[in-house]
């Protein structure tokens, strides 16, 4: 497995796919060309993750804050997403990949929303890997919607205040049922989380590479996984307790 220890692979990898615009600029191309090239990385990383036996792959594809971008860029991104979902359905079914999506999905354009829901439905019985797309996603927005539903359930008497715990709270998040990410990868060097999985990243190992997303391919992914396998995850304990 290319120098990887199978037993020590992360179950859940989350990726902030950043740097498409900078990649395009470097090559003297318009930003959208960077997004187009970035889709190739998405394909390669999904394929590699599935092949290695990673159980959940969460990709930050469009943030809640990304709605503030120029509307031409937003519609180009939505078109790319539509095309990706249409093109990949067959592959997902063949490779037993279940599609999931987290975020404020009702803000998506109707056609994108429909293709997304349709693909989720068609792949719902796939068991090999979960490909989880964060779309129109913001960590704070996710926590607020969870809180609202939790308060509602409490006021209705379905939950006792004393029973509210991290694990109960987790059930109200979009990621309910998924393990927390073991590894977070961010491409193109920015040292920030950009409102991604704020709750779920509590004990995640962070790997930041200067490589732009369109250049992040199989070899770079394996490199990140190798780095992860060298980490000591202590979860607050001392080394002797591991
Ligand atoms: C990531 O690349 C893709 C999305 C956020 C949709 P960017 O578009 O953020 O690229 P940079 O950061 O401007 O290089
Ligand atoms: C984070 O990238 C969002 C995605 C990768 C989808 P951004 O490019 O939007 O993040 P900032 O604005 O640099 O923090
Ligand atoms: Mg960016």
Short mmCIF file of N, CA and C in Angstrom, two decimals, residues 36-205:
data_model
loop_
_atom_site.label_atom_id
_atom_site.label_comp_id
_atom_site.label_asym_id
_atom_site.label_seq_id
_atom_site.Cartn_x
_atom_site.Cartn_y
_atom_site.Cartn_z
N UNK A 36 -12.14 23.84 -13.01
CA UNK A 36 -12.25 22.71 -13.95
C UNK A 36 -11.13 21.70 -13.70
N UNK A 37 -9.94 22.22 -13.50
CA UNK A 37 -8.78 21.36 -13.23
C UNK A 37 -8.93 20.71 -11.85
N UNK A 38 -9.53 21.46 -10.94
CA UNK A 38 -9.76 20.94 -9.58
C UNK A 38 -10.67 19.71 -9.58
N UNK A 39 -11.59 19.66 -10.52
CA UNK A 39 -12.48 18.50 -10.60
C UNK A 39 -11.68 17.22 -10.89
N UNK A 40 -10.61 17.37 -11.65
CA UNK A 40 -9.75 16.20 -11.93
C UNK A 40 -9.14 15.68 -10.63
N UNK A 41 -8.73 16.60 -9.77
CA UNK A 41 -8.19 16.19 -8.47
C UNK A 41 -9.27 15.49 -7.65
N UNK A 42 -10.49 16.03 -7.71
CA UNK A 42 -11.59 15.42 -6.95
C UNK A 42 -11.73 13.96 -7.39
N UNK A 43 -11.77 13.75 -8.71
CA UNK A 43 -11.92 12.37 -9.22
C UNK A 43 -10.81 11.47 -8.70
N UNK A 44 -9.58 11.97 -8.78
CA UNK A 44 -8.43 11.14 -8.40
C UNK A 44 -8.41 10.84 -6.90
N UNK A 45 -8.77 11.83 -6.10
CA UNK A 45 -8.75 11.64 -4.65
C UNK A 45 -9.88 10.71 -4.21
N UNK A 46 -11.04 10.85 -4.81
CA UNK A 46 -12.17 9.95 -4.49
C UNK A 46 -11.77 8.52 -4.83
N UNK A 47 -11.22 8.34 -6.02
CA UNK A 47 -10.81 7.00 -6.46
C UNK A 47 -9.77 6.40 -5.52
N UNK A 48 -8.78 7.22 -5.14
CA UNK A 48 -7.72 6.73 -4.26
C UNK A 48 -8.26 6.38 -2.87
N UNK A 49 -9.11 7.24 -2.35
CA UNK A 49 -9.68 7.00 -1.01
C UNK A 49 -10.47 5.69 -1.00
N UNK A 50 -11.24 5.49 -2.05
CA UNK A 50 -12.06 4.27 -2.15
C UNK A 50 -11.16 3.03 -2.21
N UNK A 51 -10.13 3.15 -3.04
CA UNK A 51 -9.21 2.04 -3.25
C UNK A 51 -8.47 1.68 -1.95
N UNK A 52 -8.10 2.70 -1.17
CA UNK A 52 -7.37 2.45 0.07
C UNK A 52 -8.26 1.89 1.17
N UNK A 53 -9.56 2.11 1.05
CA UNK A 53 -10.48 1.61 2.07
C UNK A 53 -10.83 2.65 3.13
N UNK A 54 -10.66 3.94 2.79
CA UNK A 54 -11.10 5.01 3.69
C UNK A 54 -12.63 5.00 3.68
N UNK A 55 -13.24 5.12 4.85
CA UNK A 55 -14.69 4.93 4.94
C UNK A 55 -15.51 6.18 4.61
N UNK A 56 -14.99 7.33 5.02
CA UNK A 56 -15.71 8.58 4.76
C UNK A 56 -14.74 9.63 4.22
N UNK A 57 -15.14 10.27 3.13
CA UNK A 57 -14.35 11.36 2.57
C UNK A 57 -15.26 12.58 2.47
N UNK A 58 -14.96 13.62 3.25
CA UNK A 58 -15.77 14.84 3.20
C UNK A 58 -15.00 15.92 2.44
N UNK A 59 -15.59 16.44 1.40
CA UNK A 59 -14.94 17.46 0.58
C UNK A 59 -15.67 18.79 0.71
N UNK A 60 -14.92 19.83 1.09
CA UNK A 60 -15.50 21.17 1.20
C UNK A 60 -15.51 21.75 -0.22
N UNK A 61 -16.67 21.72 -0.83
CA UNK A 61 -16.77 22.11 -2.24
C UNK A 61 -17.27 23.54 -2.42
N UNK A 62 -18.12 24.00 -1.46
CA UNK A 62 -18.66 25.36 -1.57
C UNK A 62 -19.12 25.80 -0.18
N UNK A 63 -18.55 26.87 0.31
CA UNK A 63 -18.89 27.30 1.66
C UNK A 63 -20.08 28.25 1.65
N UNK A 64 -20.67 28.39 2.81
CA UNK A 64 -21.77 29.34 2.97
C UNK A 64 -21.30 30.75 2.57
N UNK A 65 -20.05 31.04 2.94
CA UNK A 65 -19.48 32.37 2.63
C UNK A 65 -19.17 32.52 1.14
N UNK A 66 -19.01 31.40 0.44
CA UNK A 66 -18.72 31.47 -1.00
C UNK A 66 -19.89 32.07 -1.81
N UNK A 67 -21.08 32.15 -1.21
CA UNK A 67 -22.22 32.81 -1.88
C UNK A 67 -21.92 34.27 -2.16
N UNK A 68 -20.91 34.81 -1.45
CA UNK A 68 -20.57 36.23 -1.66
C UNK A 68 -19.68 36.46 -2.88
N UNK A 69 -19.26 35.39 -3.54
CA UNK A 69 -18.41 35.55 -4.73
C UNK A 69 -19.21 36.12 -5.91
N UNK A 70 -18.50 36.60 -6.95
CA UNK A 70 -19.23 37.13 -8.12
C UNK A 70 -20.20 36.08 -8.67
N UNK A 71 -21.37 36.55 -9.13
CA UNK A 71 -22.39 35.57 -9.49
C UNK A 71 -22.00 34.71 -10.69
N UNK A 72 -21.11 35.22 -11.53
CA UNK A 72 -20.63 34.42 -12.67
C UNK A 72 -19.82 33.22 -12.17
N UNK A 73 -19.00 33.47 -11.15
CA UNK A 73 -18.20 32.36 -10.61
C UNK A 73 -19.10 31.34 -9.92
N UNK A 74 -20.10 31.84 -9.19
CA UNK A 74 -21.02 30.92 -8.50
C UNK A 74 -21.74 30.05 -9.52
N UNK A 75 -22.25 30.65 -10.59
CA UNK A 75 -23.00 29.81 -11.54
C UNK A 75 -22.08 28.84 -12.27
N UNK A 76 -20.85 29.26 -12.53
CA UNK A 76 -19.90 28.32 -13.16
C UNK A 76 -19.63 27.13 -12.23
N UNK A 77 -19.49 27.42 -10.94
CA UNK A 77 -19.25 26.34 -9.97
C UNK A 77 -20.44 25.39 -9.88
N UNK A 78 -21.66 25.96 -9.91
CA UNK A 78 -22.86 25.12 -9.83
C UNK A 78 -22.98 24.25 -11.08
N UNK A 79 -22.63 24.83 -12.25
CA UNK A 79 -22.66 24.05 -13.49
C UNK A 79 -21.66 22.90 -13.42
N UNK A 80 -20.48 23.18 -12.89
CA UNK A 80 -19.46 22.14 -12.74
C UNK A 80 -19.95 21.02 -11.82
N UNK A 81 -20.64 21.43 -10.76
CA UNK A 81 -21.16 20.46 -9.81
C UNK A 81 -22.23 19.58 -10.47
N UNK A 82 -23.12 20.21 -11.23
CA UNK A 82 -24.15 19.45 -11.95
C UNK A 82 -23.50 18.41 -12.85
N UNK A 83 -22.49 18.88 -13.58
CA UNK A 83 -21.82 17.99 -14.54
C UNK A 83 -21.10 16.86 -13.81
N UNK A 84 -20.43 17.21 -12.71
CA UNK A 84 -19.72 16.19 -11.94
C UNK A 84 -20.69 15.10 -11.48
N UNK A 85 -21.83 15.53 -10.92
CA UNK A 85 -22.79 14.56 -10.39
C UNK A 85 -23.35 13.68 -11.51
N UNK A 86 -23.67 14.29 -12.64
CA UNK A 86 -24.17 13.52 -13.78
C UNK A 86 -23.14 12.52 -14.28
N UNK A 87 -21.91 13.00 -14.43
CA UNK A 87 -20.83 12.15 -14.96
C UNK A 87 -20.47 11.01 -14.01
N UNK A 88 -20.55 11.27 -12.71
CA UNK A 88 -20.01 10.32 -11.74
C UNK A 88 -20.99 9.27 -11.22
N UNK A 89 -22.27 9.44 -11.49
CA UNK A 89 -23.25 8.51 -10.92
C UNK A 89 -22.89 7.05 -11.20
N UNK A 90 -22.62 6.77 -12.46
CA UNK A 90 -22.31 5.40 -12.86
C UNK A 90 -21.11 4.86 -12.08
N UNK A 91 -20.08 5.71 -12.00
CA UNK A 91 -18.86 5.34 -11.27
C UNK A 91 -19.12 5.07 -9.79
N UNK A 92 -19.97 5.91 -9.20
CA UNK A 92 -20.28 5.74 -7.78
C UNK A 92 -20.97 4.40 -7.56
N UNK A 93 -21.91 4.09 -8.44
CA UNK A 93 -22.63 2.82 -8.29
C UNK A 93 -21.67 1.65 -8.49
N UNK A 94 -20.82 1.75 -9.50
CA UNK A 94 -19.87 0.68 -9.79
C UNK A 94 -18.91 0.46 -8.62
N UNK A 95 -18.47 1.56 -8.02
CA UNK A 95 -17.49 1.45 -6.93
C UNK A 95 -18.13 1.42 -5.54
N UNK A 96 -19.44 1.30 -5.49
CA UNK A 96 -20.16 1.16 -4.23
C UNK A 96 -19.99 2.39 -3.32
N UNK A 97 -20.03 3.57 -3.92
CA UNK A 97 -19.85 4.82 -3.18
C UNK A 97 -21.20 5.50 -2.93
N UNK A 98 -21.46 5.79 -1.67
CA UNK A 98 -22.70 6.47 -1.30
C UNK A 98 -22.45 7.98 -1.23
N UNK A 99 -23.29 8.74 -1.92
CA UNK A 99 -23.15 10.19 -1.87
C UNK A 99 -23.99 10.77 -0.73
N UNK A 100 -23.40 11.74 -0.05
CA UNK A 100 -24.09 12.45 1.02
C UNK A 100 -23.77 13.94 0.85
N UNK A 101 -24.58 14.81 1.38
CA UNK A 101 -24.26 16.23 1.30
C UNK A 101 -24.63 16.91 2.60
N UNK A 102 -23.80 17.87 3.03
CA UNK A 102 -24.07 18.63 4.24
C UNK A 102 -24.03 20.12 3.90
N UNK A 103 -24.86 20.90 4.55
CA UNK A 103 -24.88 22.34 4.32
C UNK A 103 -26.31 22.84 4.17
N UNK A 104 -26.41 24.12 3.87
CA UNK A 104 -27.73 24.73 3.67
C UNK A 104 -28.16 24.46 2.23
N UNK A 105 -28.55 23.21 2.01
CA UNK A 105 -28.77 22.74 0.63
C UNK A 105 -29.93 23.44 -0.07
N UNK A 106 -30.89 23.94 0.71
CA UNK A 106 -32.04 24.59 0.03
C UNK A 106 -31.67 25.94 -0.59
N UNK A 107 -30.45 26.41 -0.35
CA UNK A 107 -30.00 27.63 -1.01
C UNK A 107 -29.44 27.35 -2.41
N UNK A 108 -29.22 26.09 -2.72
CA UNK A 108 -28.65 25.72 -4.03
C UNK A 108 -29.67 25.98 -5.13
N UNK A 109 -29.19 26.26 -6.37
CA UNK A 109 -30.14 26.41 -7.48
C UNK A 109 -30.97 25.11 -7.62
N UNK A 110 -32.21 25.25 -8.08
CA UNK A 110 -33.13 24.11 -8.13
C UNK A 110 -32.55 22.91 -8.89
N UNK A 111 -31.94 23.16 -10.05
CA UNK A 111 -31.44 22.01 -10.83
C UNK A 111 -30.33 21.28 -10.06
N UNK A 112 -29.44 22.04 -9.44
CA UNK A 112 -28.36 21.43 -8.66
C UNK A 112 -28.94 20.63 -7.49
N UNK A 113 -29.89 21.26 -6.79
CA UNK A 113 -30.54 20.61 -5.65
C UNK A 113 -31.17 19.28 -6.08
N UNK A 114 -31.86 19.31 -7.23
CA UNK A 114 -32.54 18.10 -7.70
C UNK A 114 -31.57 16.99 -8.10
N UNK A 115 -30.52 17.34 -8.82
CA UNK A 115 -29.53 16.32 -9.23
C UNK A 115 -28.87 15.72 -7.99
N UNK A 116 -28.59 16.61 -7.03
CA UNK A 116 -27.95 16.18 -5.79
C UNK A 116 -28.84 15.17 -5.06
N UNK A 117 -30.11 15.54 -4.86
CA UNK A 117 -31.05 14.65 -4.15
C UNK A 117 -31.21 13.32 -4.88
N UNK A 118 -31.27 13.41 -6.20
CA UNK A 118 -31.44 12.23 -7.04
C UNK A 118 -30.24 11.29 -6.89
N UNK A 119 -29.04 11.86 -6.92
CA UNK A 119 -27.81 11.04 -6.80
C UNK A 119 -27.72 10.42 -5.41
N UNK A 120 -28.11 11.19 -4.40
CA UNK A 120 -28.10 10.67 -3.03
C UNK A 120 -29.04 9.47 -2.92
N UNK A 121 -30.21 9.61 -3.54
CA UNK A 121 -31.21 8.55 -3.50
C UNK A 121 -30.70 7.30 -4.23
N UNK A 122 -30.14 7.51 -5.41
CA UNK A 122 -29.70 6.37 -6.22
C UNK A 122 -28.52 5.61 -5.61
N UNK A 123 -27.73 6.30 -4.77
CA UNK A 123 -26.54 5.64 -4.20
C UNK A 123 -26.75 5.26 -2.73
N UNK A 124 -27.98 5.37 -2.26
CA UNK A 124 -28.21 5.21 -0.81
C UNK A 124 -27.84 3.83 -0.26
N UNK A 125 -27.83 2.80 -1.10
CA UNK A 125 -27.51 1.47 -0.60
C UNK A 125 -26.04 1.08 -0.80
N UNK A 126 -25.25 2.01 -1.31
CA UNK A 126 -23.82 1.71 -1.53
C UNK A 126 -23.10 1.70 -0.18
N UNK A 127 -22.19 0.76 -0.02
CA UNK A 127 -21.59 0.54 1.30
C UNK A 127 -20.06 0.70 1.34
N UNK A 128 -19.43 0.88 0.18
CA UNK A 128 -17.96 0.88 0.13
C UNK A 128 -17.34 2.10 0.77
N UNK A 129 -17.93 3.26 0.52
CA UNK A 129 -17.38 4.52 1.07
C UNK A 129 -18.49 5.57 1.02
N UNK A 130 -18.42 6.52 1.94
CA UNK A 130 -19.33 7.66 1.87
C UNK A 130 -18.55 8.85 1.31
N UNK A 131 -19.05 9.39 0.20
CA UNK A 131 -18.49 10.63 -0.31
C UNK A 131 -19.45 11.74 0.14
N UNK A 132 -18.95 12.56 1.05
CA UNK A 132 -19.78 13.57 1.68
C UNK A 132 -19.39 14.95 1.15
N UNK A 133 -20.27 15.60 0.42
CA UNK A 133 -19.94 16.92 -0.13
C UNK A 133 -20.48 18.02 0.77
N UNK A 134 -19.60 18.91 1.20
CA UNK A 134 -20.03 20.08 1.97
C UNK A 134 -20.35 21.19 0.97
N UNK A 135 -21.62 21.52 0.88
CA UNK A 135 -22.10 22.48 -0.12
C UNK A 135 -22.95 23.54 0.54
N UNK A 136 -22.65 24.79 0.27
CA UNK A 136 -23.37 25.86 0.94
C UNK A 136 -23.23 25.64 2.45
N UNK A 137 -22.07 25.11 2.82
CA UNK A 137 -21.83 24.68 4.20
C UNK A 137 -21.10 25.72 5.03
N UNK A 138 -21.56 25.90 6.26
CA UNK A 138 -20.85 26.72 7.23
C UNK A 138 -20.99 26.05 8.59
N UNK A 139 -19.88 25.96 9.31
CA UNK A 139 -19.91 25.30 10.61
C UNK A 139 -20.79 26.01 11.62
N UNK A 140 -20.73 27.34 11.64
CA UNK A 140 -21.56 28.09 12.59
C UNK A 140 -23.04 27.93 12.25
N UNK A 141 -23.34 27.99 10.95
CA UNK A 141 -24.73 27.82 10.52
C UNK A 141 -25.23 26.44 10.94
N UNK A 142 -24.36 25.44 10.80
CA UNK A 142 -24.74 24.07 11.17
C UNK A 142 -25.06 23.98 12.67
N UNK A 143 -24.21 24.62 13.49
CA UNK A 143 -24.40 24.57 14.94
C UNK A 143 -25.69 25.30 15.33
N UNK A 144 -25.97 26.42 14.65
CA UNK A 144 -27.20 27.17 14.95
C UNK A 144 -28.45 26.34 14.60
N UNK A 145 -28.45 25.70 13.43
CA UNK A 145 -29.64 24.92 13.08
C UNK A 145 -29.83 23.75 14.05
N UNK A 146 -28.71 23.17 14.51
CA UNK A 146 -28.79 22.08 15.48
C UNK A 146 -29.39 22.59 16.78
N UNK A 147 -28.91 23.77 17.21
CA UNK A 147 -29.38 24.35 18.46
C UNK A 147 -30.88 24.64 18.40
N UNK A 148 -31.31 25.19 17.27
CA UNK A 148 -32.74 25.50 17.13
C UNK A 148 -33.60 24.24 17.26
N UNK A 149 -33.18 23.18 16.61
CA UNK A 149 -33.97 21.94 16.67
C UNK A 149 -33.92 21.31 18.06
N UNK A 150 -32.76 21.45 18.69
CA UNK A 150 -32.60 20.90 20.04
C UNK A 150 -33.47 21.66 21.04
N UNK A 151 -33.50 22.98 20.91
CA UNK A 151 -34.33 23.80 21.80
C UNK A 151 -35.81 23.45 21.60
N UNK A 152 -36.17 23.30 20.34
CA UNK A 152 -37.56 22.96 20.00
C UNK A 152 -37.97 21.62 20.65
N UNK A 153 -37.07 20.64 20.53
CA UNK A 153 -37.35 19.32 21.10
C UNK A 153 -37.42 19.40 22.62
N UNK A 154 -36.61 20.28 23.21
CA UNK A 154 -36.60 20.43 24.66
C UNK A 154 -37.90 21.09 25.13
N UNK A 155 -38.28 22.16 24.42
CA UNK A 155 -39.52 22.86 24.79
C UNK A 155 -40.73 21.96 24.64
N UNK A 156 -40.66 21.05 23.67
CA UNK A 156 -41.78 20.13 23.44
C UNK A 156 -41.75 18.97 24.43
N UNK A 157 -40.72 18.94 25.27
CA UNK A 157 -40.63 17.91 26.30
C UNK A 157 -40.08 16.59 25.81
N UNK A 158 -39.55 16.56 24.60
CA UNK A 158 -39.00 15.31 24.07
C UNK A 158 -37.58 15.07 24.56
N UNK A 159 -36.93 16.12 25.08
CA UNK A 159 -35.57 15.99 25.60
C UNK A 159 -35.49 16.73 26.93
N UNK A 160 -34.77 16.15 27.89
CA UNK A 160 -34.52 16.84 29.16
C UNK A 160 -33.23 17.62 29.05
N UNK A 161 -33.20 18.83 29.59
CA UNK A 161 -31.99 19.66 29.51
C UNK A 161 -30.78 18.88 30.02
N UNK A 162 -30.97 18.14 31.09
CA UNK A 162 -29.87 17.37 31.68
C UNK A 162 -29.30 16.31 30.75
N UNK A 163 -30.06 15.93 29.73
CA UNK A 163 -29.57 14.89 28.81
C UNK A 163 -28.76 15.46 27.64
N UNK A 164 -28.69 16.79 27.55
CA UNK A 164 -27.93 17.37 26.44
C UNK A 164 -26.43 17.18 26.69
N UNK A 165 -25.81 16.45 25.80
CA UNK A 165 -24.39 16.10 25.92
C UNK A 165 -23.75 16.26 24.55
N UNK A 166 -22.39 16.20 24.48
CA UNK A 166 -21.77 16.27 23.15
C UNK A 166 -22.32 15.22 22.19
N UNK A 167 -22.56 14.00 22.68
CA UNK A 167 -23.02 12.97 21.73
C UNK A 167 -24.46 13.25 21.28
N UNK A 168 -25.30 13.74 22.19
CA UNK A 168 -26.67 14.09 21.78
C UNK A 168 -26.65 15.27 20.80
N UNK A 169 -25.83 16.25 21.10
CA UNK A 169 -25.73 17.43 20.22
C UNK A 169 -25.31 17.00 18.81
N UNK A 170 -24.36 16.08 18.78
CA UNK A 170 -23.86 15.58 17.49
C UNK A 170 -24.95 15.00 16.61
N UNK A 171 -25.99 14.48 17.24
CA UNK A 171 -27.09 13.89 16.48
C UNK A 171 -27.91 14.94 15.74
N UNK A 172 -27.78 16.20 16.12
CA UNK A 172 -28.53 17.28 15.47
C UNK A 172 -27.71 17.98 14.39
N UNK A 173 -26.46 17.55 14.24
CA UNK A 173 -25.62 18.15 13.20
C UNK A 173 -25.86 17.43 11.87
N UNK A 174 -25.46 18.07 10.77
CA UNK A 174 -25.62 17.44 9.45
C UNK A 174 -24.86 16.13 9.37
N UNK A 175 -23.80 16.02 10.18
CA UNK A 175 -22.93 14.85 10.11
C UNK A 175 -23.38 13.72 11.03
N UNK A 176 -24.61 13.80 11.55
CA UNK A 176 -25.12 12.77 12.46
C UNK A 176 -24.85 11.38 11.87
N UNK A 177 -24.32 10.51 12.69
CA UNK A 177 -24.07 9.14 12.23
C UNK A 177 -22.68 8.93 11.66
N UNK A 178 -22.00 10.01 11.32
CA UNK A 178 -20.63 9.87 10.78
C UNK A 178 -19.62 10.00 11.92
N UNK A 179 -18.49 9.29 11.84
CA UNK A 179 -17.44 9.54 12.83
C UNK A 179 -16.83 10.91 12.58
N UNK A 180 -16.23 11.52 13.61
CA UNK A 180 -15.53 12.79 13.40
C UNK A 180 -14.34 12.55 12.47
N UNK A 181 -13.92 13.56 11.71
CA UNK A 181 -12.75 13.36 10.85
C UNK A 181 -11.50 13.04 11.68
N UNK A 182 -10.71 12.10 11.19
CA UNK A 182 -9.43 11.80 11.82
C UNK A 182 -8.36 12.74 11.28
N UNK A 183 -8.53 13.08 10.01
CA UNK A 183 -7.53 13.91 9.33
C UNK A 183 -8.21 15.01 8.54
N UNK A 184 -7.71 16.24 8.72
CA UNK A 184 -8.15 17.37 7.90
C UNK A 184 -6.98 17.80 7.02
N UNK A 185 -7.23 17.85 5.73
CA UNK A 185 -6.20 18.33 4.80
C UNK A 185 -6.66 19.67 4.25
N UNK A 186 -5.76 20.66 4.22
CA UNK A 186 -6.07 21.90 3.51
C UNK A 186 -4.98 22.15 2.49
N UNK A 187 -5.35 22.38 1.24
CA UNK A 187 -4.36 22.68 0.22
C UNK A 187 -4.17 24.18 0.10
N UNK A 188 -3.07 24.55 -0.53
CA UNK A 188 -2.63 25.92 -0.84
C UNK A 188 -2.28 26.81 0.34
N UNK A 189 -1.97 26.15 1.46
CA UNK A 189 -1.20 26.82 2.50
C UNK A 189 -1.87 27.72 3.52
N UNK A 190 -3.14 28.02 3.35
CA UNK A 190 -3.80 28.91 4.32
C UNK A 190 -3.94 28.20 5.67
N UNK A 191 -3.55 28.92 6.74
CA UNK A 191 -3.58 28.33 8.08
C UNK A 191 -4.89 28.67 8.77
N UNK A 192 -6.00 28.30 8.17
CA UNK A 192 -7.29 28.57 8.82
C UNK A 192 -8.30 27.51 8.45
N UNK A 193 -9.41 27.52 9.20
CA UNK A 193 -10.45 26.49 9.03
C UNK A 193 -11.59 26.97 8.13
N UNK A 194 -11.73 28.28 7.97
CA UNK A 194 -12.76 28.85 7.10
C UNK A 194 -14.16 28.27 7.34
N UNK A 195 -14.55 28.22 8.60
CA UNK A 195 -15.92 27.82 8.98
C UNK A 195 -16.27 26.38 8.59
N UNK A 196 -15.28 25.53 8.54
CA UNK A 196 -15.49 24.12 8.16
C UNK A 196 -15.60 23.26 9.41
N UNK A 197 -16.61 22.45 9.54
CA UNK A 197 -16.75 21.41 10.57
C UNK A 197 -16.26 21.83 11.96
N UNK A 198 -16.68 23.00 12.42
CA UNK A 198 -16.15 23.56 13.67
C UNK A 198 -16.28 22.61 14.85
N UNK A 199 -17.41 21.97 14.96
CA UNK A 199 -17.65 21.05 16.07
C UNK A 199 -16.86 19.75 15.90
N UNK A 200 -16.92 19.22 14.67
CA UNK A 200 -16.39 17.88 14.40
C UNK A 200 -14.86 17.81 14.41
N UNK A 201 -14.20 18.94 14.23
CA UNK A 201 -12.73 18.92 14.13
C UNK A 201 -12.02 18.97 15.49
N UNK A 202 -12.78 18.84 16.58
CA UNK A 202 -12.23 19.01 17.92
C UNK A 202 -10.89 18.28 18.12
N UNK A 203 -10.79 17.03 17.68
CA UNK A 203 -9.56 16.26 17.87
C UNK A 203 -8.95 15.74 16.58
N UNK A 204 -9.27 16.42 15.49
CA UNK A 204 -8.77 16.01 14.17
C UNK A 204 -7.31 16.42 13.99
N UNK A 205 -6.53 15.56 13.36
CA UNK A 205 -5.16 15.91 12.98
C UNK A 205 -5.20 16.81 11.75
#
